[in-house]
Amino acid sequence: MTNGDLFQGAIALVTGANKGIGFEIARGLGAKKIVVLIGARDAARGQAAAASLKGEGVDARFVELDVTSAGTISRAARWIEDRFGHLDILVNNAGIAEWGFKPSDVDLAKVREVYETNLFGPIAVTQAMLPLLRRSKRGRIVNVSSSLGSLSMANDPQSPVSQFVALGYNTSKTALNSMTVQFANELRETSIKVNAVCPGYCATDINDHRGLRSAAQGAMAPVQYATLGDEGPSGGLFDENGRVAW
Ligand code: NAP
């Protein structure tokens, strides 16, 4: 299903790639000889991440990209077009969360903020990058989602997912899953595949390093679905073990 060789020399953009799972996704794609564009909202952090990957022999370049800023998104698209003329892989990875609130007491402004990054950001970045992805022989879009967005798991009292309460984060990932299907349907007759992928519970800044897996482990499934062979699926939700229930 995965065919890294097909993607040698391909161009990949990863949002929120300066640290955590995004950084490890960039590293994993770079190891497959893919040119990795390190999308980051902070120039110093983005440049440091690109330099660190360059030190490992990866062709990594920083591109300023705040997924909540239309200006940086359109500048990033122009920058990619000027340098490469197209894009092969987009990984919508940037994300934020709000923990510690019940649905009844979380501030609506906080929920909106989470949606700006986790849902409207990926929509805006995907729309801006699609013209470049359409010029690829085989475009791949991976939306980094979460099992916390799975309605069937959240609705199952036996599932640990039902214990993780975060109105903004969890529902933003449910909506991201739906957005994945919407784009996959629009692109069904093209060579572009769009999938949502769960990295699993990883120790990163988003959860104060409470996760049980490393960011590198979490990056493996997103890298796999970013380099899917032409016979691979589109419009699904996956983790490293295969399909995840919506
Ligand atoms: P993390 O270490 O906190 O990294 C989040 C990344 O997103 C950082 O690079 C951050 O940049 C970036 N970011 C946040 N807001 C942004 C914006 N407006 N524009 C551009 N970049 C922005 O967390 P992580 O665990 O690696 O999370 C990566 C993705 O995995 C998220 O979508 C998260 O929901 C998902 N995920 C994580 C887990 C887990 O257990 N860790 C599980 C399931 C899904 P700054 O450094 O500038 O803040």
PDB file of C-alpha atoms and ligand atoms in Angstrom:
ATOM      1  CA  MET A   1       0.000   0.000   0.000  1.00  0.00           C
ATOM      2  CA  THR A   2       2.806   2.390   0.900  1.00  0.00           C
ATOM      3  CA  ASN A   3       5.439   3.073  -1.648  1.00  0.00           C
ATOM      4  CA  GLY A   4       8.128   5.457  -0.458  1.00  0.00           C
ATOM      5  CA  ASP A   5      10.089   5.059  -3.697  1.00  0.00           C
ATOM      6  CA  LEU A   6       7.222   6.607  -5.662  1.00  0.00           C
ATOM      7  CA  PHE A   7       7.803   9.752  -3.670  1.00  0.00           C
ATOM      8  CA  GLN A   8      11.577  10.185  -3.954  1.00  0.00           C
ATOM      9  CA  GLY A   9      12.207  13.854  -4.712  1.00  0.00           C
ATOM     10  CA  ALA A  10       8.564  14.714  -3.952  1.00  0.00           C
ATOM     11  CA  ILE A  11       7.721  17.992  -2.221  1.00  0.00           C
ATOM     12  CA  ALA A  12       5.902  17.805   1.138  1.00  0.00           C
ATOM     13  CA  LEU A  13       4.530  20.562   3.346  1.00  0.00           C
ATOM     14  CA  VAL A  14       3.960  19.787   7.023  1.00  0.00           C
ATOM     15  CA  THR A  15       2.173  22.376   9.156  1.00  0.00           C
ATOM     16  CA  GLY A  16       3.284  22.769  12.773  1.00  0.00           C
ATOM     17  CA  ALA A  17       6.487  20.946  11.884  1.00  0.00           C
ATOM     18  CA  ASN A  18       8.805  22.718  14.289  1.00  0.00           C
ATOM     19  CA  LYS A  19       8.249  20.244  17.124  1.00  0.00           C
ATOM     20  CA  GLY A  20       6.358  17.215  18.371  1.00  0.00           C
ATOM     21  CA  ILE A  21       4.662  14.835  15.953  1.00  0.00           C
ATOM     22  CA  GLY A  22       4.915  17.308  13.050  1.00  0.00           C
ATOM     23  CA  PHE A  23       8.688  17.464  13.387  1.00  0.00           C
ATOM     24  CA  GLU A  24       8.865  13.671  13.414  1.00  0.00           C
ATOM     25  CA  ILE A  25       6.571  13.461  10.366  1.00  0.00           C
ATOM     26  CA  ALA A  26       8.959  15.828   8.568  1.00  0.00           C
ATOM     27  CA  ARG A  27      11.882  13.691   9.651  1.00  0.00           C
ATOM     28  CA  GLY A  28      10.150  10.490   8.469  1.00  0.00           C
ATOM     29  CA  LEU A  29       9.309  11.980   5.079  1.00  0.00           C
ATOM     30  CA  GLY A  30      12.846  13.357   4.765  1.00  0.00           C
ATOM     31  CA  ALA A  31      14.238   9.875   5.395  1.00  0.00           C
ATOM     32  CA  LYS A  32      12.357   8.818   2.246  1.00  0.00           C
ATOM     33  CA  LYS A  33      14.284  11.467   0.249  1.00  0.00           C
ATOM     34  CA  ILE A  34      11.290  13.760   0.126  1.00  0.00           C
ATOM     35  CA  VAL A  35      11.933  17.511   0.198  1.00  0.00           C
ATOM     36  CA  VAL A  36      10.253  18.713   3.383  1.00  0.00           C
ATOM     37  CA  LEU A  37       8.855  22.187   3.854  1.00  0.00           C
ATOM     38  CA  ILE A  38       8.760  22.917   7.571  1.00  0.00           C
ATOM     39  CA  GLY A  39       5.635  24.991   8.097  1.00  0.00           C
ATOM     40  CA  ALA A  40       5.912  26.937  11.347  1.00  0.00           C
ATOM     41  CA  ARG A  41       4.349  30.112  12.681  1.00  0.00           C
ATOM     42  CA  ASP A  42       7.516  31.194  14.468  1.00  0.00           C
ATOM     43  CA  ALA A  43      10.525  31.828  12.223  1.00  0.00           C
ATOM     44  CA  ALA A  44      13.192  31.062  14.817  1.00  0.00           C
ATOM     45  CA  ARG A  45      11.566  27.759  15.817  1.00  0.00           C
ATOM     46  CA  GLY A  46      10.918  26.798  12.201  1.00  0.00           C
ATOM     47  CA  GLN A  47      14.442  27.624  11.063  1.00  0.00           C
ATOM     48  CA  ALA A  48      15.939  25.703  13.988  1.00  0.00           C
ATOM     49  CA  ALA A  49      13.851  22.622  13.101  1.00  0.00           C
ATOM     50  CA  ALA A  50      14.846  22.844   9.421  1.00  0.00           C
ATOM     51  CA  ALA A  51      18.519  23.248  10.394  1.00  0.00           C
ATOM     52  CA  SER A  52      18.336  20.249  12.696  1.00  0.00           C
ATOM     53  CA  LEU A  53      16.883  18.043   9.916  1.00  0.00           C
ATOM     54  CA  LYS A  54      19.430  19.405   7.413  1.00  0.00           C
ATOM     55  CA  GLY A  55      22.094  18.230   9.866  1.00  0.00           C
ATOM     56  CA  GLU A  56      20.669  14.715   9.386  1.00  0.00           C
ATOM     57  CA  GLY A  57      20.916  15.003   5.601  1.00  0.00           C
ATOM     58  CA  VAL A  58      17.263  15.903   4.988  1.00  0.00           C
ATOM     59  CA  ASP A  59      16.424  18.521   2.360  1.00  0.00           C
ATOM     60  CA  ALA A  60      14.350  20.612   4.768  1.00  0.00           C
ATOM     61  CA  ARG A  61      13.335  24.252   4.267  1.00  0.00           C
ATOM     62  CA  PHE A  62      11.448  26.548   6.588  1.00  0.00           C
ATOM     63  CA  VAL A  63       8.308  28.260   5.325  1.00  0.00           C
ATOM     64  CA  GLU A  64       6.423  30.688   7.538  1.00  0.00           C
ATOM     65  CA  LEU A  65       2.900  29.371   8.010  1.00  0.00           C
ATOM     66  CA  ASP A  66       0.428  30.251  10.731  1.00  0.00           C
ATOM     67  CA  VAL A  67      -2.658  28.210   9.872  1.00  0.00           C
ATOM     68  CA  THR A  68      -4.894  30.926  11.344  1.00  0.00           C
ATOM     69  CA  SER A  69      -3.375  33.647   9.156  1.00  0.00           C
ATOM     70  CA  ALA A  70      -4.683  33.957   5.590  1.00  0.00           C
ATOM     71  CA  GLY A  71      -1.696  36.146   4.711  1.00  0.00           C
ATOM     72  CA  THR A  72       0.953  33.603   5.681  1.00  0.00           C
ATOM     73  CA  ILE A  73      -1.020  30.808   3.981  1.00  0.00           C
ATOM     74  CA  SER A  74      -1.202  32.607   0.636  1.00  0.00           C
ATOM     75  CA  ARG A  75       2.439  33.717   0.878  1.00  0.00           C
ATOM     76  CA  ALA A  76       3.469  30.123   1.608  1.00  0.00           C
ATOM     77  CA  ALA A  77       1.508  28.878  -1.435  1.00  0.00           C
ATOM     78  CA  ARG A  78       3.176  31.515  -3.661  1.00  0.00           C
ATOM     79  CA  TRP A  79       6.598  30.649  -2.228  1.00  0.00           C
ATOM     80  CA  ILE A  80       6.069  26.946  -2.993  1.00  0.00           C
ATOM     81  CA  GLU A  81       4.803  27.728  -6.489  1.00  0.00           C
ATOM     82  CA  ASP A  82       7.786  29.986  -7.240  1.00  0.00           C
ATOM     83  CA  ARG A  83      10.327  27.422  -6.077  1.00  0.00           C
ATOM     84  CA  PHE A  84       8.795  24.083  -7.015  1.00  0.00           C
ATOM     85  CA  GLY A  85       5.758  24.770  -9.216  1.00  0.00           C
ATOM     86  CA  HIS A  86       3.733  22.089  -7.446  1.00  0.00           C
ATOM     87  CA  LEU A  87       3.206  20.199  -4.181  1.00  0.00           C
ATOM     88  CA  ASP A  88       2.924  16.426  -3.725  1.00  0.00           C
ATOM     89  CA  ILE A  89       2.110  15.987  -0.033  1.00  0.00           C
ATOM     90  CA  LEU A  90       0.283  18.186   2.462  1.00  0.00           C
ATOM     91  CA  VAL A  91       0.176  17.161   6.110  1.00  0.00           C
ATOM     92  CA  ASN A  92      -2.247  19.267   8.144  1.00  0.00           C
ATOM     93  CA  ASN A  93      -0.649  18.609  11.511  1.00  0.00           C
ATOM     94  CA  ALA A  94      -0.719  21.899  13.459  1.00  0.00           C
ATOM     95  CA  GLY A  95      -3.085  21.644  16.381  1.00  0.00           C
ATOM     96  CA  ILE A  96      -3.928  23.002  19.818  1.00  0.00           C
ATOM     97  CA  ALA A  97      -6.100  21.743  22.659  1.00  0.00           C
ATOM     98  CA  GLU A  98      -7.936  22.940  25.733  1.00  0.00           C
ATOM     99  CA  TRP A  99      -8.073  20.550  28.683  1.00  0.00           C
ATOM    100  CA  GLY A 100      -9.545  20.719  32.138  1.00  0.00           C
ATOM    101  CA  PHE A 101     -13.002  22.093  31.341  1.00  0.00           C
ATOM    102  CA  LYS A 102     -16.394  20.451  31.284  1.00  0.00           C
ATOM    103  CA  PRO A 103     -18.559  21.130  28.216  1.00  0.00           C
ATOM    104  CA  SER A 104     -20.819  23.217  30.464  1.00  0.00           C
ATOM    105  CA  ASP A 105     -18.056  25.570  31.621  1.00  0.00           C
ATOM    106  CA  VAL A 106     -15.542  25.885  28.790  1.00  0.00           C
ATOM    107  CA  ASP A 107     -15.274  29.424  27.461  1.00  0.00           C
ATOM    108  CA  LEU A 108     -16.815  29.647  23.994  1.00  0.00           C
ATOM    109  CA  ALA A 109     -13.936  31.897  22.902  1.00  0.00           C
ATOM    110  CA  LYS A 110     -11.542  29.056  23.727  1.00  0.00           C
ATOM    111  CA  VAL A 111     -13.611  26.601  21.671  1.00  0.00           C
ATOM    112  CA  ARG A 112     -13.558  29.027  18.736  1.00  0.00           C
ATOM    113  CA  GLU A 113      -9.774  29.409  19.077  1.00  0.00           C
ATOM    114  CA  VAL A 114      -9.315  25.635  18.935  1.00  0.00           C
ATOM    115  CA  TYR A 115     -11.548  25.436  15.856  1.00  0.00           C
ATOM    116  CA  GLU A 116      -9.554  28.205  14.139  1.00  0.00           C
ATOM    117  CA  THR A 117      -6.403  26.093  14.376  1.00  0.00           C
ATOM    118  CA  ASN A 118      -7.717  22.529  14.193  1.00  0.00           C
ATOM    119  CA  LEU A 119     -10.499  22.882  11.611  1.00  0.00           C
ATOM    120  CA  PHE A 120     -10.572  26.226   9.791  1.00  0.00           C
ATOM    121  CA  GLY A 121      -6.751  26.175   9.531  1.00  0.00           C
ATOM    122  CA  PRO A 122      -6.652  22.831   7.688  1.00  0.00           C
ATOM    123  CA  ILE A 123      -9.533  23.937   5.439  1.00  0.00           C
ATOM    124  CA  ALA A 124      -7.769  27.189   4.543  1.00  0.00           C
ATOM    125  CA  VAL A 125      -4.384  25.527   3.994  1.00  0.00           C
ATOM    126  CA  THR A 126      -5.931  22.743   1.895  1.00  0.00           C
ATOM    127  CA  GLN A 127      -7.823  25.230  -0.272  1.00  0.00           C
ATOM    128  CA  ALA A 128      -4.656  27.285  -0.808  1.00  0.00           C
ATOM    129  CA  MET A 129      -2.475  24.265  -1.611  1.00  0.00           C
ATOM    130  CA  LEU A 130      -4.945  22.351  -3.815  1.00  0.00           C
ATOM    131  CA  PRO A 131      -3.992  24.098  -7.064  1.00  0.00           C
ATOM    132  CA  LEU A 132      -0.381  23.009  -6.398  1.00  0.00           C
ATOM    133  CA  LEU A 133      -1.423  19.472  -5.380  1.00  0.00           C
ATOM    134  CA  ARG A 134      -3.486  19.131  -8.573  1.00  0.00           C
ATOM    135  CA  ARG A 135      -0.207  19.526 -10.520  1.00  0.00           C
ATOM    136  CA  SER A 136       1.277  16.501  -8.734  1.00  0.00           C
ATOM    137  CA  LYS A 137       1.229  13.055 -10.333  1.00  0.00           C
ATOM    138  CA  ARG A 138      -0.133  11.691  -7.053  1.00  0.00           C
ATOM    139  CA  GLY A 139      -1.163  14.239  -4.444  1.00  0.00           C
ATOM    140  CA  ARG A 140      -1.591  13.114  -0.846  1.00  0.00           C
ATOM    141  CA  ILE A 141      -3.294  15.002   1.964  1.00  0.00           C
ATOM    142  CA  VAL A 142      -3.080  13.743   5.537  1.00  0.00           C
ATOM    143  CA  ASN A 143      -5.115  15.417   8.252  1.00  0.00           C
ATOM    144  CA  VAL A 144      -3.632  14.574  11.635  1.00  0.00           C
ATOM    145  CA  SER A 145      -6.684  13.674  13.658  1.00  0.00           C
ATOM    146  CA  SER A 146      -7.320  11.882  16.923  1.00  0.00           C
ATOM    147  CA  SER A 147      -9.331   8.978  18.242  1.00  0.00           C
ATOM    148  CA  LEU A 148     -10.783  11.631  20.593  1.00  0.00           C
ATOM    149  CA  GLY A 149     -12.762  12.760  17.550  1.00  0.00           C
ATOM    150  CA  SER A 150     -14.307   9.304  17.098  1.00  0.00           C
ATOM    151  CA  LEU A 151     -17.995   9.534  17.980  1.00  0.00           C
ATOM    152  CA  SER A 152     -18.344   5.778  18.403  1.00  0.00           C
ATOM    153  CA  MET A 153     -15.474   5.635  20.911  1.00  0.00           C
ATOM    154  CA  ALA A 154     -16.576   8.791  22.743  1.00  0.00           C
ATOM    155  CA  ASN A 155     -20.055   7.290  23.056  1.00  0.00           C
ATOM    156  CA  ASP A 156     -18.777   4.008  24.509  1.00  0.00           C
ATOM    157  CA  PRO A 157     -18.424   4.191  28.326  1.00  0.00           C
ATOM    158  CA  GLN A 158     -15.947   1.267  28.135  1.00  0.00           C
ATOM    159  CA  SER A 159     -13.633   3.203  25.841  1.00  0.00           C
ATOM    160  CA  PRO A 160     -10.885   5.337  27.455  1.00  0.00           C
ATOM    161  CA  VAL A 161     -11.771   7.952  24.829  1.00  0.00           C
ATOM    162  CA  SER A 162     -15.031   8.650  26.682  1.00  0.00           C
ATOM    163  CA  GLN A 163     -12.978   9.736  29.705  1.00  0.00           C
ATOM    164  CA  PHE A 164     -11.123  12.493  27.798  1.00  0.00           C
ATOM    165  CA  VAL A 165     -13.378  15.520  27.970  1.00  0.00           C
ATOM    166  CA  ALA A 166     -12.492  18.471  25.762  1.00  0.00           C
ATOM    167  CA  LEU A 167     -15.431  20.054  23.953  1.00  0.00           C
ATOM    168  CA  GLY A 168     -13.349  22.175  21.580  1.00  0.00           C
ATOM    169  CA  TYR A 169     -10.571  19.718  20.819  1.00  0.00           C
ATOM    170  CA  ASN A 170     -12.651  16.551  20.472  1.00  0.00           C
ATOM    171  CA  THR A 171     -15.382  18.106  18.340  1.00  0.00           C
ATOM    172  CA  SER A 172     -12.808  19.922  16.183  1.00  0.00           C
ATOM    173  CA  LYS A 173     -11.255  16.542  15.355  1.00  0.00           C
ATOM    174  CA  THR A 174     -14.693  15.042  14.604  1.00  0.00           C
ATOM    175  CA  ALA A 175     -15.261  17.937  12.214  1.00  0.00           C
ATOM    176  CA  LEU A 176     -11.771  17.474  10.742  1.00  0.00           C
ATOM    177  CA  ASN A 177     -12.706  13.858  10.001  1.00  0.00           C
ATOM    178  CA  SER A 178     -15.840  15.027   8.225  1.00  0.00           C
ATOM    179  CA  MET A 179     -13.858  17.659   6.325  1.00  0.00           C
ATOM    180  CA  THR A 180     -11.527  14.850   5.202  1.00  0.00           C
ATOM    181  CA  VAL A 181     -14.466  12.997   3.651  1.00  0.00           C
ATOM    182  CA  GLN A 182     -15.754  16.172   1.988  1.00  0.00           C
ATOM    183  CA  PHE A 183     -12.443  16.864   0.239  1.00  0.00           C
ATOM    184  CA  ALA A 184     -11.928  13.172  -0.593  1.00  0.00           C
ATOM    185  CA  ASN A 185     -15.334  13.100  -2.298  1.00  0.00           C
ATOM    186  CA  GLU A 186     -14.610  16.231  -4.315  1.00  0.00           C
ATOM    187  CA  LEU A 187     -11.254  14.801  -5.391  1.00  0.00           C
ATOM    188  CA  ARG A 188     -12.468  11.211  -5.954  1.00  0.00           C
ATOM    189  CA  GLU A 189     -11.856  11.332  -9.735  1.00  0.00           C
ATOM    190  CA  THR A 190      -8.374  12.809  -9.356  1.00  0.00           C
ATOM    191  CA  SER A 191      -5.090  11.209  -8.283  1.00  0.00           C
ATOM    192  CA  ILE A 192      -5.245  13.062  -4.948  1.00  0.00           C
ATOM    193  CA  LYS A 193      -5.978  11.003  -1.828  1.00  0.00           C
ATOM    194  CA  VAL A 194      -7.204  12.578   1.391  1.00  0.00           C
ATOM    195  CA  ASN A 195      -7.143  10.691   4.686  1.00  0.00           C
ATOM    196  CA  ALA A 196      -7.360  11.439   8.396  1.00  0.00           C
ATOM    197  CA  VAL A 197      -4.765   9.677  10.534  1.00  0.00           C
ATOM    198  CA  CYS A 198      -4.511   9.211  14.316  1.00  0.00           C
ATOM    199  CA  PRO A 199      -0.985   9.193  15.740  1.00  0.00           C
ATOM    200  CA  GLY A 200      -2.022   7.641  19.072  1.00  0.00           C
ATOM    201  CA  TYR A 201      -1.448   9.101  22.518  1.00  0.00           C
ATOM    202  CA  CYS A 202       2.062  10.591  22.335  1.00  0.00           C
ATOM    203  CA  ALA A 203       4.117  12.506  24.873  1.00  0.00           C
ATOM    204  CA  THR A 204       4.288  16.040  23.460  1.00  0.00           C
ATOM    205  CA  ASP A 205       3.710  19.610  24.605  1.00  0.00           C
ATOM    206  CA  ILE A 206      -0.003  19.436  23.703  1.00  0.00           C
ATOM    207  CA  ASN A 207      -0.620  17.096  26.663  1.00  0.00           C
ATOM    208  CA  ASP A 208       2.274  18.137  28.917  1.00  0.00           C
ATOM    209  CA  HIS A 209       4.030  14.937  27.877  1.00  0.00           C
ATOM    210  CA  ARG A 210       1.439  12.654  29.477  1.00  0.00           C
ATOM    211  CA  GLY A 211       1.149  10.560  26.292  1.00  0.00           C
ATOM    212  CA  LEU A 212       2.316   6.965  26.334  1.00  0.00           C
ATOM    213  CA  ARG A 213       4.116   6.855  22.995  1.00  0.00           C
ATOM    214  CA  SER A 214       6.942   8.886  21.518  1.00  0.00           C
ATOM    215  CA  ALA A 215       6.308  11.549  18.897  1.00  0.00           C
ATOM    216  CA  ALA A 216       8.393   9.438  16.503  1.00  0.00           C
ATOM    217  CA  GLN A 217       6.048   6.477  17.008  1.00  0.00           C
ATOM    218  CA  GLY A 218       3.084   8.785  16.456  1.00  0.00           C
ATOM    219  CA  ALA A 219       4.558  10.026  13.177  1.00  0.00           C
ATOM    220  CA  MET A 220       4.729   6.585  11.598  1.00  0.00           C
ATOM    221  CA  ALA A 221       1.094   6.266  10.481  1.00  0.00           C
ATOM    222  CA  PRO A 222       0.891   9.839   9.107  1.00  0.00           C
ATOM    223  CA  VAL A 223       4.083   9.194   7.099  1.00  0.00           C
ATOM    224  CA  GLN A 224       2.610   5.914   5.841  1.00  0.00           C
ATOM    225  CA  TYR A 225      -0.591   7.600   4.625  1.00  0.00           C
ATOM    226  CA  ALA A 226       1.323  10.558   3.172  1.00  0.00           C
ATOM    227  CA  THR A 227       3.188   8.111   0.934  1.00  0.00           C
ATOM    228  CA  LEU A 228       0.304   5.794   0.011  1.00  0.00           C
ATOM    229  CA  GLY A 229       0.590   3.878  -3.221  1.00  0.00           C
ATOM    230  CA  ASP A 230      -1.894   4.586  -5.990  1.00  0.00           C
ATOM    231  CA  GLU A 231      -4.145   1.704  -4.950  1.00  0.00           C
ATOM    232  CA  GLY A 232      -4.485   3.082  -1.399  1.00  0.00           C
ATOM    233  CA  PRO A 233      -7.734   4.354   0.136  1.00  0.00           C
ATOM    234  CA  SER A 234      -9.101   7.887   0.246  1.00  0.00           C
ATOM    235  CA  GLY A 235     -11.625   9.436   2.603  1.00  0.00           C
ATOM    236  CA  GLY A 236     -10.884   7.214   5.600  1.00  0.00           C
ATOM    237  CA  LEU A 237      -9.787   7.512   9.217  1.00  0.00           C
ATOM    238  CA  PHE A 238      -6.784   5.341  10.058  1.00  0.00           C
ATOM    239  CA  ASP A 239      -4.201   4.600  12.671  1.00  0.00           C
ATOM    240  CA  GLU A 240      -1.220   2.295  12.508  1.00  0.00           C
ATOM    241  CA  ASN A 241      -3.505  -0.739  12.823  1.00  0.00           C
ATOM    242  CA  GLY A 242      -5.807   0.234   9.967  1.00  0.00           C
ATOM    243  CA  ARG A 243      -9.289   1.743   9.876  1.00  0.00           C
ATOM    244  CA  VAL A 244     -10.610   3.544  12.957  1.00  0.00           C
ATOM    245  CA  ALA A 245     -14.345   3.761  13.649  1.00  0.00           C
ATOM    246  CA  TRP A 246     -15.748   7.238  12.967  1.00  0.00           C
TER     247      TRP A 246
HETATM  248  P1  NAP B   1       2.712  19.906  19.955  1.00  0.00           P
HETATM  249  O1  NAP B   1       4.022  19.316  20.303  1.00  0.00           O
HETATM  250  O2  NAP B   1       2.080  20.893  20.861  1.00  0.00           O
HETATM  251  O3  NAP B   1       2.859  20.537  18.482  1.00  0.00           O
HETATM  252  C1  NAP B   1       1.853  21.316  17.922  1.00  0.00           C
HETATM  253  C2  NAP B   1       2.430  22.012  16.703  1.00  0.00           C
HETATM  254  O4  NAP B   1       1.391  22.807  16.110  1.00  0.00           O
HETATM  255  C3  NAP B   1       3.567  22.973  17.064  1.00  0.00           C
HETATM  256  O5  NAP B   1       4.523  22.967  16.038  1.00  0.00           O
HETATM  257  C4  NAP B   1       2.844  24.312  17.110  1.00  0.00           C
HETATM  258  O6  NAP B   1       3.696  25.414  16.862  1.00  0.00           O
HETATM  259  C5  NAP B   1       1.897  24.106  15.949  1.00  0.00           C
HETATM  260  N1  NAP B   1       0.844  25.103  15.895  1.00  0.00           N
HETATM  261  C6  NAP B   1      -0.099  25.391  16.822  1.00  0.00           C
HETATM  262  N2  NAP B   1      -0.871  26.394  16.385  1.00  0.00           N
HETATM  263  C7  NAP B   1      -0.412  26.729  15.146  1.00  0.00           C
HETATM  264  C8  NAP B   1      -0.791  27.670  14.183  1.00  0.00           C
HETATM  265  N3  NAP B   1      -1.816  28.530  14.381  1.00  0.00           N
HETATM  266  N4  NAP B   1      -0.105  27.726  13.017  1.00  0.00           N
HETATM  267  C9  NAP B   1       0.915  26.885  12.793  1.00  0.00           C
HETATM  268  N5  NAP B   1       1.351  25.996  13.675  1.00  0.00           N
HETATM  269  C10 NAP B   1       0.677  25.914  14.839  1.00  0.00           C
HETATM  270  O7  NAP B   1       1.598  18.772  19.757  1.00  0.00           O
HETATM  271  P2  NAP B   1       1.595  17.393  18.934  1.00  0.00           P
HETATM  272  O8  NAP B   1       1.164  16.346  19.865  1.00  0.00           O
HETATM  273  O9  NAP B   1       2.857  17.226  18.177  1.00  0.00           O
HETATM  274  O10 NAP B   1       0.370  17.683  17.954  1.00  0.00           O
HETATM  275  C11 NAP B   1       0.469  17.563  16.541  1.00  0.00           C
HETATM  276  C12 NAP B   1      -0.881  17.101  16.012  1.00  0.00           C
HETATM  277  O11 NAP B   1      -1.136  15.773  16.497  1.00  0.00           O
HETATM  278  C13 NAP B   1      -2.059  17.944  16.485  1.00  0.00           C
HETATM  279  O12 NAP B   1      -2.971  18.127  15.415  1.00  0.00           O
HETATM  280  C14 NAP B   1      -2.697  17.103  17.571  1.00  0.00           C
HETATM  281  O13 NAP B   1      -4.069  17.364  17.718  1.00  0.00           O
HETATM  282  C15 NAP B   1      -2.453  15.719  17.001  1.00  0.00           C
HETATM  283  N6  NAP B   1      -2.559  14.631  17.975  1.00  0.00           N
HETATM  284  C16 NAP B   1      -1.705  14.542  19.012  1.00  0.00           C
HETATM  285  C17 NAP B   1      -1.822  13.489  19.921  1.00  0.00           C
HETATM  286  C18 NAP B   1      -0.905  13.347  21.089  1.00  0.00           C
HETATM  287  O14 NAP B   1      -1.146  12.432  21.916  1.00  0.00           O
HETATM  288  N7  NAP B   1       0.151  14.148  21.214  1.00  0.00           N
HETATM  289  C19 NAP B   1      -2.822  12.522  19.744  1.00  0.00           C
HETATM  290  C20 NAP B   1      -3.686  12.638  18.664  1.00  0.00           C
HETATM  291  C21 NAP B   1      -3.544  13.694  17.778  1.00  0.00           C
HETATM  292  P3  NAP B   1       4.340  26.324  18.065  1.00  0.00           P
HETATM  293  O15 NAP B   1       5.607  25.629  18.496  1.00  0.00           O
HETATM  294  O16 NAP B   1       4.572  27.628  17.399  1.00  0.00           O
HETATM  295  O17 NAP B   1       3.318  26.384  19.169  1.00  0.00           O
END
